[in-house]
Coordinates of C-alpha atoms in Angstrom, one line a residue:
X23 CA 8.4 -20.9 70.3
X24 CA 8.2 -17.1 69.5
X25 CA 7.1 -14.6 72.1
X26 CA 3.7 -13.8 72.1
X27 CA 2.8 -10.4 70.1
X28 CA 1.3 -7.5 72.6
X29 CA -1.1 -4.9 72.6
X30 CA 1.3 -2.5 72.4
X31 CA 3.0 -4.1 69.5
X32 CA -0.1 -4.4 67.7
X33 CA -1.2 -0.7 67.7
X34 CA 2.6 0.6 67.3
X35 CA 1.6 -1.6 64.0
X36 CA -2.0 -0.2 63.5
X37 CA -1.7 3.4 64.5
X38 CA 0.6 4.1 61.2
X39 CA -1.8 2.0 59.1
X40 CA -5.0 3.8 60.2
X41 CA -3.6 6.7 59.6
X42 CA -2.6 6.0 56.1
X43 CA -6.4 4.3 55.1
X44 CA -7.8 7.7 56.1
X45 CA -6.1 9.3 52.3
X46 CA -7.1 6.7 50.2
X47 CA -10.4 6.9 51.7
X48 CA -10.9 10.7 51.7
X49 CA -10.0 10.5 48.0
X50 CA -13.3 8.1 47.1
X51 CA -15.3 10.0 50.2
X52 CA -15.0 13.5 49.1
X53 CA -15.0 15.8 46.3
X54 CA -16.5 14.4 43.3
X55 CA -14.4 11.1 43.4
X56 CA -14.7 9.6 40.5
X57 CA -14.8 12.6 38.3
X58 CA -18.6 12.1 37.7
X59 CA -19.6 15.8 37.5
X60 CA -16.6 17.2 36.5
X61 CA -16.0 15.0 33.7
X62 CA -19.8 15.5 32.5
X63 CA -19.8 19.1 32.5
X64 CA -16.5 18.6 29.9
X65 CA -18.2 15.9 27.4
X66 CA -21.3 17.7 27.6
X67 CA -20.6 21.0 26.7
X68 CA -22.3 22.1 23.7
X69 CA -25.4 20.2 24.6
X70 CA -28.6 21.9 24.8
X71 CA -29.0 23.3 28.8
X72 CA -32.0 21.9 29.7
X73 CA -30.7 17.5 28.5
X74 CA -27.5 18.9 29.8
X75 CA -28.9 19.4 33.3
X76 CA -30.7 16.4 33.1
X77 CA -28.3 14.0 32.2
X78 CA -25.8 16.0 35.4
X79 CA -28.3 15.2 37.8
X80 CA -28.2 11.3 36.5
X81 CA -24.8 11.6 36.9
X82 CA -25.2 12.6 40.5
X83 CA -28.0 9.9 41.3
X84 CA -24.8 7.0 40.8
X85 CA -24.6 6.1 44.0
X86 CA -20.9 6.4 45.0
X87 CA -19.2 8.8 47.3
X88 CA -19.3 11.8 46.2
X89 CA -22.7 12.0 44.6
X90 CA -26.0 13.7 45.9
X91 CA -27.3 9.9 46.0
X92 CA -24.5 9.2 48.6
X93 CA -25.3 12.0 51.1
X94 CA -29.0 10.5 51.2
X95 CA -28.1 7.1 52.0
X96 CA -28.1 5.5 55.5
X97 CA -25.5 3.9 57.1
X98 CA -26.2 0.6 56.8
X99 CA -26.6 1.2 52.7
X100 CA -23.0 2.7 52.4
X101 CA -21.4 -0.2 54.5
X102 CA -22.7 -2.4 52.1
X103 CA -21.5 -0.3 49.3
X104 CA -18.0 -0.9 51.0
X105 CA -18.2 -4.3 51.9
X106 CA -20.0 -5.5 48.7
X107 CA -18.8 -2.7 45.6
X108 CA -14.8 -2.3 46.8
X109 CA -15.2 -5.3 48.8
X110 CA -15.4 -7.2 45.3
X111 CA -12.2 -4.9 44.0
X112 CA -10.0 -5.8 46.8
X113 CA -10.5 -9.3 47.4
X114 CA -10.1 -9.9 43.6
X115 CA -6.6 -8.2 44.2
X116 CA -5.9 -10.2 47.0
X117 CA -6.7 -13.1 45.6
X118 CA -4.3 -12.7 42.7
X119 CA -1.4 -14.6 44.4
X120 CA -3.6 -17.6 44.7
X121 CA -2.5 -18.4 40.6
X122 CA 0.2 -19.7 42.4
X123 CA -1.6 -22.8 44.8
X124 CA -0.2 -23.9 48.0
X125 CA 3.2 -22.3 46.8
X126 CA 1.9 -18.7 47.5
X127 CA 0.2 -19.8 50.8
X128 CA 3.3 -20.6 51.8
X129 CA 4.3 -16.5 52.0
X130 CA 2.5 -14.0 53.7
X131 CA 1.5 -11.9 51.0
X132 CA -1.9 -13.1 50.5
X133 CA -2.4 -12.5 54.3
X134 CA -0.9 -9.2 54.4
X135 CA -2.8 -7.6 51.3
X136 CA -6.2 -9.4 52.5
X137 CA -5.1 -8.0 55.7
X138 CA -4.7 -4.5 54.6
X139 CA -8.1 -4.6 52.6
X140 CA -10.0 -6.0 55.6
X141 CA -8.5 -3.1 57.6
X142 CA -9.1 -0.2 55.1
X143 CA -13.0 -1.4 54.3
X144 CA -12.9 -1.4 58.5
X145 CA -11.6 2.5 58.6
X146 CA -14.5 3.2 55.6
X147 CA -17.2 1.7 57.7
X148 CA -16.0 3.4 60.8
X149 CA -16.1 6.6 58.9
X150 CA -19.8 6.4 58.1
X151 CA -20.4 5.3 61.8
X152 CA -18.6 8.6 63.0
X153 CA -16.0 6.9 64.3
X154 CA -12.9 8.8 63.7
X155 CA -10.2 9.2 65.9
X156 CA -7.2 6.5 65.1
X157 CA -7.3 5.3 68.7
X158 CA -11.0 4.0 68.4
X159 CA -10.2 2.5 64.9
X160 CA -7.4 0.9 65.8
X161 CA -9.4 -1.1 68.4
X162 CA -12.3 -1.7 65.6
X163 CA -9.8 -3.5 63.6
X164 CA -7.5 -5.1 66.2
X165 CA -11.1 -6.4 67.8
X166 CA -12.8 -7.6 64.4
X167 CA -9.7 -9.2 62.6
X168 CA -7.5 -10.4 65.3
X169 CA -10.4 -10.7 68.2
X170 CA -7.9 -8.4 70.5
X171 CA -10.0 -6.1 73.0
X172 CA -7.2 -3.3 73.0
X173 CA -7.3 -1.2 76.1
X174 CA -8.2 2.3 74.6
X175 CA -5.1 4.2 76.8
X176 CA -2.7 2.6 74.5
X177 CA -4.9 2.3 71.4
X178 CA -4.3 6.1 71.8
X179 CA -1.0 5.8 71.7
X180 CA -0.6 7.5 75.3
X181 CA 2.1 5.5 77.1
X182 CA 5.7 6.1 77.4
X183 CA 6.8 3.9 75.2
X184 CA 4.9 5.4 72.1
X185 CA 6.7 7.4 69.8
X186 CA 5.3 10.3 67.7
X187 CA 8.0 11.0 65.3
X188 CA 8.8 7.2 64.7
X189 CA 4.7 6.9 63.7
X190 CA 4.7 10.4 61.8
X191 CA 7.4 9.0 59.3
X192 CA 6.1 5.4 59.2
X193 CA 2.6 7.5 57.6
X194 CA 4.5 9.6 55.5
X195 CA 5.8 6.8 53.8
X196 CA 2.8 4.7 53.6
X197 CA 0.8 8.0 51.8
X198 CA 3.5 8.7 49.7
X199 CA 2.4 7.5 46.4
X200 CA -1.0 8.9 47.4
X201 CA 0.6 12.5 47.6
X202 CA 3.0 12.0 44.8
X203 CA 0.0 11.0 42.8
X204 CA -1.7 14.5 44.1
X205 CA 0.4 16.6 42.7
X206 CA 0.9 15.1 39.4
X207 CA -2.6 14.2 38.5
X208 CA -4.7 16.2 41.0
X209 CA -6.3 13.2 42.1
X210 CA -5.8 9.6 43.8
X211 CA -5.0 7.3 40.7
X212 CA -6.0 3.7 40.4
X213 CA -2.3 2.7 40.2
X214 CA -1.8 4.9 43.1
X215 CA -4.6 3.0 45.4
X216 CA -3.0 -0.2 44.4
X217 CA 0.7 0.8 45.1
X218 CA -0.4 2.0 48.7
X219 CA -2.8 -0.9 49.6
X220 CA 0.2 -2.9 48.8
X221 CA 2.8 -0.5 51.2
X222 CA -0.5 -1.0 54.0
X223 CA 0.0 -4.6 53.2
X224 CA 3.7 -4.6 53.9
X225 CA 3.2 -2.2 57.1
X226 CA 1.8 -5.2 59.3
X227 CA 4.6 -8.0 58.1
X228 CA 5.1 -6.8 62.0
X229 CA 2.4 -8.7 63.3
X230 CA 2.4 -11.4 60.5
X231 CA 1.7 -14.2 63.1
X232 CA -2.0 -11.9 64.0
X233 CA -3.3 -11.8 60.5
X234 CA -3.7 -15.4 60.2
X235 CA -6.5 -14.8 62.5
X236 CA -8.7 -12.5 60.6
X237 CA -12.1 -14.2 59.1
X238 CA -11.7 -16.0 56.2
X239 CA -13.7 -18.3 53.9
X240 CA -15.1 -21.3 54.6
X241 CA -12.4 -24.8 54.7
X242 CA -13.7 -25.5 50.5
X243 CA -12.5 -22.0 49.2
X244 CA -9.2 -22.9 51.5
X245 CA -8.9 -26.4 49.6
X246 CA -9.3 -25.1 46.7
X247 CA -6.9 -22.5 46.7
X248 CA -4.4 -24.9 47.2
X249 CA -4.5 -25.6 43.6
X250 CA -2.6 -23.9 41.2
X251 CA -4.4 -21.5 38.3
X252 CA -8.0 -22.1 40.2
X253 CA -6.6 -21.2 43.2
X254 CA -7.5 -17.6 42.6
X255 CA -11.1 -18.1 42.2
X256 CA -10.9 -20.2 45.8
X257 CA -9.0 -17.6 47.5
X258 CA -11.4 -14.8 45.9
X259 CA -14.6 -16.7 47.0
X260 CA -12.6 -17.0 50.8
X261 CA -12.0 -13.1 50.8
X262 CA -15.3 -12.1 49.7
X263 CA -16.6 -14.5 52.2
X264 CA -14.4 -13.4 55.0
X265 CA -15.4 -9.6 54.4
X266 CA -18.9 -10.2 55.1
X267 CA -17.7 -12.0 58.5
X268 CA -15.9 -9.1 59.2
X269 CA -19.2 -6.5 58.5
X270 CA -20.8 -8.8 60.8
X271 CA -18.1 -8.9 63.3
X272 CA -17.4 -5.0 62.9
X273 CA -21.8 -4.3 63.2
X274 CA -21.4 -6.3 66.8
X275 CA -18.5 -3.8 67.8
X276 CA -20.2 -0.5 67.0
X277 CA -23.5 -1.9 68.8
X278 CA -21.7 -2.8 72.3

């Protein structure tokens, strides 16, 4: 029987991941994301000033970080905007090794990327609660997908045993397509988001025996991801499915 995974294990795990959400996340969050306004004012010059101005501030109204719209909704409006808009992008990624049946269930990959998107929708909604410091995330997640009540000392990383430089370089590496991505394009690419939600993914093969607790679907999407080709659309229901549990599940944490 393997030894039983500690606390301490488990945020030596999470501390690096947290840390390496908070990129990806600022890149969506802040600065014109999605290249709304900055993209309009290029296709619309030439335009007459006062249609150009009107069709800026329709830009702006799109409700997605970044946008006037945004900064006027309320919490509970942008965590559904996480759980439900991305929350639909990264389950169907997720679920993409389900084409495979009971073959893929068989390797942890499914679990580590759903995983990984659980945990980064988890940093977004904690962002829009206030909650930032990595210590208080890393208890949101460890509570909501591996129902672990992490004492917040160690979630804080202050105990002898933590090491600073060891969790330093495991970020670095995690953001590195993010940066890379930076200074090429100016901005987070899609590619970029994909190839670091897969390195968050691979970060917690550490603690591969916790994911298999986080909420999932129901024990139908499970059966039918079993089955080859269809499996996908079982294991996307079961993602989309567990992501609500865990906005439920992460709403009871920020009220206790």
């Amino acid at each position: 029987m393997s030894e039983a995974i500690s606390d301490r294990q488990v945020v030596a795990v999470l501390r690096p991941f947290v840390r390496g959400c908070g990129p990806m996340l600022d890149a969506l969050r802040e600065s014109d994301p999605f290249g709304l306004r900055e993209r309009g004012k290029s296709e619309l010059d030439g335009v007459e000033p006062s249609l150009r101005d009107k069709l800026l501030d329709g830009l702006t109204s799109v409700k997605v970080p970044g946008t006037a719209a945004w900064a006027s909704m309320t919490v509970d409006e942008r965590t559904h905007w996480w759980i439900h808009r991305v929350g639909r992008f990264t389950a169907l990624v997720t679920s993409v090794p389900g084409l495979g049946g009971a073959l893929a269930d068989r390797l942890p990959i499914q679990d580590t990327l759903g995983a990984a998107a659980q945990g980064l929708l988890l940093c977004a909604i904690a962002g829009e609660h206030g909650v930032l410091e990595v210590g208080d995330r890393v208890r949101l997640i460890a509570w909501v997908l591996f129902d672990r009540d992490v004492d917040p000392v160690v979630a804080a990383g202050k105990h002898a045993e933590h090491d600073v430089s060891e969790e330093d370089a495991s970020t670095e590496q995690l953001t590195e397509e993010l940066d890379e991505s930076k200074k090429k394009h100016g901005k987070v690419t899609i590619k970029a988001s994909l190839g670091t939600l897969w390195r968050l993914g691979r970060s917690l093969l550490g603690i591969v025996e916790e994911l298999e607790k986080r909420p999932r679907g129901r024990f139908y999407h499970r059966a039918i991801g079993m089955l080859p080709v269809v499996g996908m659309a079982g294991d996307y229901l079961g993602e989309r499915s567990g992501l609500k549990r865990v906005a439920k599940r992460a709403d009871a944490w920020f009220k206790r």
